[in-house]
mmCIF file of C-alpha atoms and ligand atoms in Angstrom:
data_model
loop_
_atom_site.group_PDB
_atom_site.id
_atom_site.type_symbol
_atom_site.label_atom_id
_atom_site.label_comp_id
_atom_site.label_asym_id
_atom_site.label_seq_id
_atom_site.Cartn_x
_atom_site.Cartn_y
_atom_site.Cartn_z
ATOM 1 C CA MET N 296 26.027 -11.518 20.267
ATOM 2 C CA GLU N 297 24.593 -8.720 18.405
ATOM 3 C CA LYS N 298 22.091 -6.441 20.166
ATOM 4 C CA PHE N 299 18.389 -7.011 19.200
ATOM 5 C CA LYS N 300 17.069 -3.888 17.327
ATOM 6 C CA SER N 301 13.568 -2.870 17.034
ATOM 7 C CA GLY N 302 11.391 0.215 15.984
ATOM 8 C CA PHE N 303 9.088 2.020 13.587
ATOM 9 C CA VAL N 304 9.775 3.100 10.123
ATOM 10 C CA SER N 305 7.330 4.748 7.744
ATOM 11 C CA LEU N 306 7.537 4.861 3.997
ATOM 12 C CA ILE N 307 6.708 8.002 2.061
ATOM 13 C CA GLY N 308 6.680 8.937 -1.514
ATOM 14 C CA LYS N 309 4.831 10.294 -4.466
ATOM 15 C CA THR N 310 1.937 8.025 -5.802
ATOM 16 C CA ASN N 311 3.060 5.142 -7.832
ATOM 17 C CA SER N 312 6.777 5.399 -6.639
ATOM 18 C CA GLY N 313 6.599 1.667 -5.487
ATOM 19 C CA LYS N 314 6.101 1.884 -1.826
ATOM 20 C CA SER N 315 3.597 -1.166 -1.496
ATOM 21 C CA THR N 316 5.701 -3.146 -3.755
ATOM 22 C CA LEU N 317 8.617 -2.537 -1.667
ATOM 23 C CA LEU N 318 6.827 -3.168 1.477
ATOM 24 C CA ASN N 319 5.408 -6.538 0.292
ATOM 25 C CA SER N 320 8.958 -7.591 -0.843
ATOM 26 C CA LEU N 321 10.498 -6.808 2.447
ATOM 27 C CA VAL N 322 7.766 -8.725 4.360
ATOM 28 C CA GLY N 323 7.570 -11.489 1.792
ATOM 29 C CA GLU N 324 3.594 -11.713 2.085
ATOM 30 C CA LYS N 325 1.116 -9.574 0.204
ATOM 31 C CA VAL N 326 0.096 -7.067 2.744
ATOM 32 C CA SER N 327 -0.550 -3.912 0.615
ATOM 33 C CA ILE N 328 -2.163 -4.037 -2.790
ATOM 34 C CA THR N 329 -0.085 -2.538 -5.789
ATOM 35 C CA THR N 330 -1.258 -1.430 -9.223
ATOM 36 C CA TYR N 331 0.192 0.587 -12.159
ATOM 37 C CA LYS N 332 -2.434 3.188 -11.527
ATOM 38 C CA THR N 333 -1.997 6.244 -9.128
ATOM 39 C CA GLN N 334 -3.561 6.447 -5.770
ATOM 40 C CA THR N 335 -3.659 2.795 -4.947
ATOM 41 C CA THR N 336 -2.982 2.667 -1.202
ATOM 42 C CA ARG N 337 -5.641 4.728 0.875
ATOM 43 C CA THR N 338 -4.679 4.131 4.380
ATOM 44 C CA ALA N 339 -1.751 3.494 6.794
ATOM 45 C CA ILE N 340 -0.860 -0.168 6.602
ATOM 46 C CA LYS N 341 1.463 -1.884 9.060
ATOM 47 C CA ALA N 342 3.701 -4.683 8.276
ATOM 48 C CA ILE N 343 6.046 -6.454 10.483
ATOM 49 C CA ILE N 344 9.468 -7.314 9.135
ATOM 50 C CA ASN N 345 11.448 -10.045 10.973
ATOM 51 C CA ARG N 346 14.980 -10.524 10.682
ATOM 52 C CA GLU N 347 17.654 -12.493 12.811
ATOM 53 C CA ASN N 348 18.620 -9.454 14.758
ATOM 54 C CA SER N 349 15.688 -7.053 14.250
ATOM 55 C CA GLN N 350 12.092 -6.512 14.111
ATOM 56 C CA ILE N 351 11.028 -3.588 11.951
ATOM 57 C CA ILE N 352 7.353 -2.196 12.049
ATOM 58 C CA MET N 353 7.019 -0.524 8.741
ATOM 59 C CA THR N 354 4.081 1.514 7.597
ATOM 60 C CA ASP N 355 2.979 1.821 4.034
ATOM 61 C CA THR N 356 1.132 5.052 3.418
ATOM 62 C CA PRO N 357 -0.928 6.646 0.473
ATOM 63 C CA GLY N 358 1.176 8.274 -2.176
ATOM 64 C CA ILE N 359 1.500 12.115 -2.319
ATOM 65 C CA HIS N 360 -0.504 13.312 -5.243
ATOM 66 C CA LYS N 361 -2.666 16.272 -6.372
ATOM 67 C CA GLY N 362 -6.308 15.841 -5.317
ATOM 68 C CA LYS N 363 -9.061 17.920 -4.241
ATOM 69 C CA THR N 364 -11.606 15.444 -2.508
ATOM 70 C CA LYS N 365 -12.009 14.919 1.191
ATOM 71 C CA LEU N 366 -10.636 11.374 0.604
ATOM 72 C CA SER N 367 -7.546 12.900 -0.985
ATOM 73 C CA LYS N 368 -6.963 15.222 1.834
ATOM 74 C CA ILE N 369 -7.344 12.493 4.457
ATOM 75 C CA MET N 370 -4.747 10.263 2.502
ATOM 76 C CA ILE N 371 -2.131 12.835 2.394
ATOM 77 C CA ASP N 372 -2.678 13.838 6.006
ATOM 78 C CA THR N 373 -2.087 10.213 6.894
ATOM 79 C CA ALA N 374 1.088 10.044 5.002
ATOM 80 C CA TYR N 375 2.594 13.064 6.593
ATOM 81 C CA THR N 376 1.224 12.247 10.080
ATOM 82 C CA MET N 377 2.863 8.845 9.993
ATOM 83 C CA ILE N 378 6.452 10.285 9.485
ATOM 84 C CA GLY N 379 6.084 12.248 12.585
ATOM 85 C CA GLU N 380 5.553 8.895 14.594
ATOM 86 C CA VAL N 381 8.524 6.903 13.652
ATOM 87 C CA ASP N 382 12.222 6.391 14.249
ATOM 88 C CA CYS N 383 13.346 6.354 10.696
ATOM 89 C CA ILE N 384 11.868 7.574 7.530
ATOM 90 C CA LEU N 385 12.097 5.708 4.135
ATOM 91 C CA PHE N 386 11.620 8.263 1.349
ATOM 92 C CA LEU N 387 11.096 6.421 -1.977
ATOM 93 C CA VAL N 388 11.630 8.181 -5.275
ATOM 94 C CA ASP N 389 10.649 6.710 -8.650
ATOM 95 C CA GLY N 390 14.003 6.919 -10.599
ATOM 96 C CA THR N 391 12.332 7.124 -13.987
ATOM 97 C CA GLU N 392 11.150 10.582 -13.035
ATOM 98 C CA LYS N 393 12.749 13.467 -15.134
ATOM 99 C CA SER N 394 13.648 15.718 -12.185
ATOM 100 C CA VAL N 395 12.512 16.392 -8.528
ATOM 101 C CA SER N 396 8.812 16.645 -8.964
ATOM 102 C CA ASN N 397 6.586 19.104 -7.198
ATOM 103 C CA GLU N 398 5.278 16.288 -4.920
ATOM 104 C CA ASN N 399 8.661 15.203 -4.036
ATOM 105 C CA GLU N 400 9.577 18.943 -3.142
ATOM 106 C CA GLN N 401 6.661 18.993 -0.844
ATOM 107 C CA ILE N 402 7.841 15.787 0.702
ATOM 108 C CA LEU N 403 11.423 17.053 1.138
ATOM 109 C CA ASP N 404 9.967 20.011 3.076
ATOM 110 C CA LYS N 405 8.002 17.707 5.455
ATOM 111 C CA ILE N 406 11.177 15.607 6.026
ATOM 112 C CA ARG N 407 13.187 18.753 6.719
ATOM 113 C CA GLU N 408 10.482 19.607 9.384
ATOM 114 C CA ALA N 409 10.465 16.143 10.852
ATOM 115 C CA LYS N 410 14.210 16.079 11.473
ATOM 116 C CA LYS N 411 14.155 12.363 11.576
ATOM 117 C CA PRO N 412 16.802 9.972 10.234
ATOM 118 C CA THR N 413 15.791 9.570 6.610
ATOM 119 C CA ILE N 414 16.918 6.936 4.040
ATOM 120 C CA LEU N 415 16.449 7.828 0.389
ATOM 121 C CA VAL N 416 15.378 4.847 -1.756
ATOM 122 C CA ILE N 417 15.791 5.328 -5.556
ATOM 123 C CA ASN N 418 13.366 2.790 -6.941
ATOM 124 C CA LYS N 419 12.886 1.128 -10.282
ATOM 125 C CA VAL N 420 16.525 1.021 -11.110
ATOM 126 C CA ASP N 421 15.917 -1.964 -13.326
ATOM 127 C CA LEU N 422 14.622 0.683 -15.933
ATOM 128 C CA LEU N 423 17.539 3.054 -15.584
ATOM 129 C CA PRO N 424 21.121 3.358 -16.979
ATOM 130 C CA LYS N 425 23.786 3.629 -14.260
ATOM 131 C CA GLU N 426 24.572 7.229 -15.192
ATOM 132 C CA LYS N 427 21.124 8.327 -14.614
ATOM 133 C CA ILE N 428 21.058 6.677 -10.933
ATOM 134 C CA LEU N 429 24.488 8.358 -10.158
ATOM 135 C CA LYS N 430 22.960 11.690 -11.328
ATOM 136 C CA LEU N 431 19.836 11.334 -9.276
ATOM 137 C CA ILE N 432 22.023 10.543 -6.191
ATOM 138 C CA GLU N 433 23.834 13.796 -6.769
ATOM 139 C CA THR N 434 20.571 15.864 -7.142
ATOM 140 C CA TYR N 435 19.006 14.408 -4.019
ATOM 141 C CA LYS N 436 22.285 14.632 -1.967
ATOM 142 C CA ASN N 437 21.985 18.417 -2.487
ATOM 143 C CA GLU N 438 18.493 18.544 -1.265
ATOM 144 C CA TYR N 439 18.860 16.872 2.208
ATOM 145 C CA ASP N 440 21.442 15.237 4.340
ATOM 146 C CA PHE N 441 19.980 11.590 3.954
ATOM 147 C CA THR N 442 21.540 8.880 6.423
ATOM 148 C CA SER N 443 22.060 6.908 3.330
ATOM 149 C CA ILE N 444 20.957 6.639 -0.405
ATOM 150 C CA ILE N 445 20.090 3.307 -1.762
ATOM 151 C CA PRO N 446 19.025 2.484 -5.363
ATOM 152 C CA VAL N 447 16.841 -0.602 -5.573
ATOM 153 C CA SER N 448 14.358 -2.463 -7.913
ATOM 154 C CA ALA N 449 11.502 -3.338 -5.348
ATOM 155 C CA LEU N 450 9.908 -5.329 -8.161
ATOM 156 C CA LYS N 451 12.731 -7.462 -8.754
ATOM 157 C CA ASN N 452 13.772 -7.571 -5.190
ATOM 158 C CA ASP N 453 17.252 -6.116 -5.912
ATOM 159 C CA GLY N 454 19.077 -4.196 -3.262
ATOM 160 C CA THR N 455 16.287 -4.284 -0.855
ATOM 161 C CA GLU N 456 18.138 -6.226 2.034
ATOM 162 C CA THR N 457 20.472 -3.145 2.089
ATOM 163 C CA ILE N 458 17.649 -1.066 3.297
ATOM 164 C CA ILE N 459 17.167 -3.429 6.196
ATOM 165 C CA GLN N 460 20.868 -3.341 7.115
ATOM 166 C CA GLU N 461 20.700 0.541 6.974
ATOM 167 C CA ILE N 462 17.533 0.766 9.186
ATOM 168 C CA GLU N 463 19.010 -1.801 11.642
ATOM 169 C CA LYS N 464 21.871 0.727 12.040
ATOM 170 C CA ILE N 465 19.428 3.466 13.113
ATOM 171 C CA LEU N 466 16.998 1.688 15.197
ATOM 172 C CA PRO N 467 17.545 1.444 18.917
ATOM 173 C CA GLU N 468 17.886 -1.615 20.854
ATOM 174 C CA GLY N 469 14.531 -2.881 21.794
ATOM 175 C CA PRO N 470 12.098 -6.031 22.288
ATOM 176 C CA LYS N 471 10.129 -7.966 19.699
ATOM 177 C CA TYR N 472 6.845 -6.069 19.707
ATOM 178 C CA TYR N 473 4.895 -8.683 17.722
ATOM 179 C CA ASP N 474 4.978 -12.594 17.565
ATOM 180 C CA ASP N 475 7.014 -13.898 14.606
ATOM 181 C CA GLU N 476 3.907 -15.239 12.813
ATOM 182 C CA GLU N 477 2.081 -11.868 12.863
ATOM 183 C CA TYR N 478 3.114 -9.915 9.778
ATOM 184 C CA THR N 479 0.398 -7.228 9.476
ATOM 185 C CA ASP N 480 -2.232 -5.068 11.367
ATOM 186 C CA GLN N 481 -4.641 -5.685 8.499
ATOM 187 C CA THR N 482 -7.627 -7.927 9.396
ATOM 188 C CA MET N 483 -8.746 -10.593 6.857
ATOM 189 C CA ARG N 484 -11.647 -8.419 6.065
ATOM 190 C CA ASN N 485 -9.334 -5.325 5.243
ATOM 191 C CA LEU N 486 -7.351 -7.725 2.934
ATOM 192 C CA ALA N 487 -10.414 -8.989 1.187
ATOM 193 C CA GLU N 488 -11.660 -5.562 0.574
ATOM 194 C CA GLU N 489 -8.267 -4.433 -0.627
ATOM 195 C CA VAL N 490 -7.751 -7.390 -3.027
ATOM 196 C CA ILE N 491 -11.255 -6.754 -4.769
ATOM 197 C CA ARG N 492 -10.288 -3.116 -5.052
ATOM 198 C CA GLU N 493 -6.787 -4.242 -6.589
ATOM 199 C CA LYS N 494 -8.654 -6.583 -9.211
ATOM 200 C CA ALA N 495 -11.020 -3.701 -10.022
ATOM 201 C CA LEU N 496 -8.328 -1.082 -10.503
ATOM 202 C CA LYS N 497 -6.393 -3.418 -12.683
ATOM 203 C CA LEU N 498 -9.220 -4.507 -14.862
ATOM 204 C CA LEU N 499 -11.302 -1.221 -15.212
ATOM 205 C CA ASN N 500 -10.566 1.939 -17.407
ATOM 206 C CA GLU N 501 -9.178 5.166 -16.069
ATOM 207 C CA GLU N 502 -12.006 7.100 -14.819
ATOM 208 C CA ILE N 503 -13.862 4.372 -12.695
ATOM 209 C CA PRO N 504 -11.184 2.939 -10.326
ATOM 210 C CA HIS N 505 -10.537 6.075 -8.254
ATOM 211 C CA GLY N 506 -14.272 6.218 -7.602
ATOM 212 C CA ILE N 507 -14.731 2.944 -6.061
ATOM 213 C CA TYR N 508 -14.457 1.354 -2.550
ATOM 214 C CA VAL N 509 -15.238 -2.023 -1.298
ATOM 215 C CA GLU N 510 -17.051 -3.066 1.783
ATOM 216 C CA VAL N 511 -17.177 -6.661 3.111
ATOM 217 C CA GLN N 512 -20.451 -7.229 4.758
ATOM 218 C CA LYS N 513 -20.115 -10.885 5.680
ATOM 219 C CA PHE N 514 -17.038 -12.787 6.387
ATOM 220 C CA GLU N 515 -17.996 -16.334 7.768
ATOM 221 C CA THR N 516 -16.125 -19.519 8.318
ATOM 222 C CA LYS N 517 -18.082 -22.556 7.102
ATOM 223 C CA GLU N 518 -17.738 -26.109 6.255
ATOM 224 C CA THR N 519 -18.502 -28.214 3.228
ATOM 225 C CA SER N 520 -20.693 -31.269 3.516
ATOM 226 C CA LYS N 521 -17.327 -33.196 3.790
ATOM 227 C CA GLY N 522 -16.235 -31.205 6.557
ATOM 228 C CA LYS N 523 -13.729 -29.082 4.784
ATOM 229 C CA PRO N 524 -13.466 -25.441 6.145
ATOM 230 C CA PHE N 525 -13.907 -22.318 3.654
ATOM 231 C CA TYR N 526 -14.622 -18.719 4.060
ATOM 232 C CA HIS N 527 -17.878 -17.312 2.848
ATOM 233 C CA ILE N 528 -17.423 -13.735 1.828
ATOM 234 C CA GLU N 529 -19.977 -11.228 0.660
ATOM 235 C CA ALA N 530 -18.747 -7.878 -0.482
ATOM 236 C CA THR N 531 -20.053 -4.673 -2.208
ATOM 237 C CA ILE N 532 -18.226 -2.441 -4.642
ATOM 238 C CA TYR N 533 -19.420 1.153 -4.495
ATOM 239 C CA CYS N 534 -19.018 3.448 -7.379
ATOM 240 C CA VAL N 535 -20.155 7.071 -8.104
ATOM 241 C CA ARG N 536 -22.396 6.768 -11.148
ATOM 242 C CA GLU N 537 -25.234 4.476 -12.491
ATOM 243 C CA SER N 538 -23.213 4.171 -15.880
ATOM 244 C CA HIS N 539 -20.086 3.117 -13.854
ATOM 245 C CA LYS N 540 -22.106 0.385 -12.226
ATOM 246 C CA GLY N 541 -22.904 -0.972 -15.648
ATOM 247 C CA ILE N 542 -19.393 -1.127 -16.736
ATOM 248 C CA ILE N 543 -18.202 -2.686 -13.481
ATOM 249 C CA ILE N 544 -20.921 -5.318 -13.840
ATOM 250 C CA GLY N 545 -20.178 -5.595 -17.523
ATOM 251 C CA LYS N 546 -22.167 -7.616 -20.398
ATOM 252 C CA GLY N 547 -23.919 -10.341 -18.659
ATOM 253 C CA GLY N 548 -22.059 -9.773 -15.577
ATOM 254 C CA GLU N 549 -18.765 -10.751 -17.173
ATOM 255 C CA MET N 550 -16.564 -7.943 -15.645
ATOM 256 C CA LEU N 551 -17.774 -8.464 -12.107
ATOM 257 C CA LYS N 552 -17.285 -12.156 -12.618
ATOM 258 C CA ARG N 553 -13.504 -11.495 -13.642
ATOM 259 C CA ILE N 554 -13.025 -8.948 -10.871
ATOM 260 C CA SER N 555 -14.288 -11.755 -8.300
ATOM 261 C CA THR N 556 -12.655 -14.518 -9.783
ATOM 262 C CA TYR N 557 -9.104 -13.064 -9.577
ATOM 263 C CA ALA N 558 -9.982 -11.728 -6.224
ATOM 264 C CA ARG N 559 -11.037 -15.117 -4.914
ATOM 265 C CA GLN N 560 -7.976 -16.724 -6.370
ATOM 266 C CA ASP N 561 -5.796 -14.215 -4.457
ATOM 267 C CA MET N 562 -7.635 -14.699 -1.205
ATOM 268 C CA GLU N 563 -7.354 -18.298 -1.462
ATOM 269 C CA ARG N 564 -3.544 -17.990 -1.604
ATOM 270 C CA MET N 565 -3.284 -15.494 1.122
ATOM 271 C CA PHE N 566 -5.648 -17.200 3.583
ATOM 272 C CA ASP N 567 -4.519 -20.529 2.554
ATOM 273 C CA CYS N 568 -8.049 -21.834 2.478
ATOM 274 C CA LYS N 569 -10.915 -22.249 -0.068
ATOM 275 C CA VAL N 570 -13.136 -19.078 -0.539
ATOM 276 C CA ASN N 571 -16.634 -18.592 -1.772
ATOM 277 C CA LEU N 572 -16.941 -14.992 -2.783
ATOM 278 C CA ARG N 573 -20.310 -13.127 -3.615
ATOM 279 C CA THR N 574 -20.040 -9.554 -4.941
ATOM 280 C CA TRP N 575 -22.448 -6.731 -5.654
ATOM 281 C CA VAL N 576 -22.093 -3.119 -7.191
ATOM 282 C CA LYS N 577 -24.041 -0.290 -5.750
ATOM 283 C CA VAL N 578 -23.801 3.556 -6.404
ATOM 284 C CA LYS N 579 -23.044 6.081 -3.769
ATOM 285 C CA GLU N 580 -22.667 9.442 -5.520
ATOM 286 C CA ASP N 581 -19.649 11.653 -4.537
ATOM 287 C CA TRP N 582 -18.794 9.376 -1.543
ATOM 288 C CA MET N 583 -15.253 10.533 -1.546
ATOM 289 C CA ASN N 584 -16.588 13.938 -0.230
ATOM 290 C CA LEU N 585 -18.895 12.432 2.408
ATOM 291 C CA GLU N 586 -17.361 12.705 5.861
ATOM 292 C CA SER N 587 -19.540 9.948 7.113
ATOM 293 C CA ILE N 588 -17.751 7.575 4.778
ATOM 294 C CA VAL N 589 -14.221 8.860 4.429
ATOM 295 C CA ASN N 590 -13.540 9.578 8.182
ATOM 296 C CA GLN N 591 -14.944 6.291 9.155
ATOM 297 C CA LYS N 592 -13.374 4.158 6.476
ATOM 298 C CA PHE N 593 -10.040 6.046 5.680
ATOM 299 C CA LYS N 594 -9.054 8.407 8.428
ATOM 300 C CA LEU N 595 -6.129 7.667 10.621
ATOM 301 C CA LYS N 596 -7.461 6.312 13.886
HETATM 302 N N1 GTP E 30 10.057 -1.545 -13.333
HETATM 303 C C1 GTP E 30 9.768 -1.416 -11.868
HETATM 304 N N2 GTP E 30 8.389 -1.165 -11.623
HETATM 305 C C2 GTP E 30 8.158 -1.108 -10.291
HETATM 306 C C3 GTP E 30 9.050 -1.004 -9.392
HETATM 307 N N3 GTP E 30 8.584 -0.954 -8.127
HETATM 308 C C4 GTP E 30 7.111 -0.808 -8.273
HETATM 309 N N4 GTP E 30 6.919 -0.905 -9.637
HETATM 310 C C5 GTP E 30 5.580 -0.665 -10.340
HETATM 311 O O1 GTP E 30 5.152 0.799 -10.061
HETATM 312 C C6 GTP E 30 3.702 0.618 -10.010
HETATM 313 C C7 GTP E 30 3.255 1.308 -8.702
HETATM 314 O O2 GTP E 30 3.714 0.334 -7.579
HETATM 315 P P1 GTP E 30 2.969 0.521 -6.112
HETATM 316 O O3 GTP E 30 3.811 -0.243 -5.063
HETATM 317 O O4 GTP E 30 1.450 0.272 -6.265
HETATM 318 O O5 GTP E 30 3.384 2.169 -5.857
HETATM 319 P P2 GTP E 30 2.841 2.966 -4.608
HETATM 320 O O6 GTP E 30 3.912 3.810 -4.208
HETATM 321 O O7 GTP E 30 2.358 2.055 -3.391
HETATM 322 O O8 GTP E 30 1.579 3.744 -5.126
HETATM 323 P P3 GTP E 30 0.360 4.540 -4.246
HETATM 324 O O9 GTP E 30 -0.193 3.583 -3.377
HETATM 325 O O10 GTP E 30 -0.575 4.937 -5.223
HETATM 326 O O11 GTP E 30 1.074 5.687 -3.597
HETATM 327 C C8 GTP E 30 3.343 -0.856 -10.054
HETATM 328 O O12 GTP E 30 2.924 -0.977 -11.391
HETATM 329 C C9 GTP E 30 4.549 -1.480 -9.826
HETATM 330 O O13 GTP E 30 4.702 -2.789 -10.334
HETATM 331 C C10 GTP E 30 10.466 -1.463 -9.731
HETATM 332 O O14 GTP E 30 11.428 -1.604 -9.045
HETATM 333 N N5 GTP E 30 10.642 -1.437 -11.092
HETATM 334 MG MG1 MG E 31 0.611 1.842 -2.535
#
């Protein structure tokens, strides 16, 4: 019989390279939100991937980006701290990028420092001709001695099982740290906040999304008069300006209604239960530079 392997793996990559998409695809559940915008993931998000002969505890991290706020600094610190704490690093590169970006140079430096087995994953190959993939492999081979280089499409779930097989080769023999039905360290409250933020990111124009955060104040289990259980959730979307508040609420409350409806539908799928969601919008100027908020809400604990 094959030996059971287990251990810790961290994803790292430039913002928008597809880390969260890959994580969700490997776990088979929505653990981490994904959008076409940059700087989507803000904290380390743990997921548990169970396979016949292994249990992989994989952490999604905020994407490396250029940013000057306290929030950005904490996000980038989180990503680099995580790669120091794992058995294996998964470095995700967006294959559609023209060359090795500054962010990827910086990540390569951190990988060299970490001296850990590192798998390079070239993502979004569904958008690439074969020659381009081969060229990228050559380019990155010259940058670092990767344990392996795997081209995948996280979106189409193509080539992703190879990543698991390569990780299994690296991980030590070990126990199951988590029960089979556990698949994330995210609480239902966290998931609710993130899903609301995802819908806001997707529906709102460029400048607003990065200036928002969501807080769930109430998360209660209730019953209908017929005895059917449902969750009653109350949440606030914080933004940085009065004018943004107007846009998030929209004419006659229409935008907020759309955000809430899509968020509720997702939550009902994720929680497998009816949800009653109420949302508010409030202004908190320059919150991403307020230590009281970013430390408490986003700093790695
Ligand atoms: N065509 C294509 N698009 C992809 C693929 N993987 C991810 N994407 C898209 O790339 C965008 C970014 O995906 P995310 O998973 O949110 O990226 P991320 O690396 O987690 O981004 P941050 O959290 O900001 O660091 C989304 O629009 C995804 O749908 C892929 O394999 N092919
Ligand atoms: Mg992400």
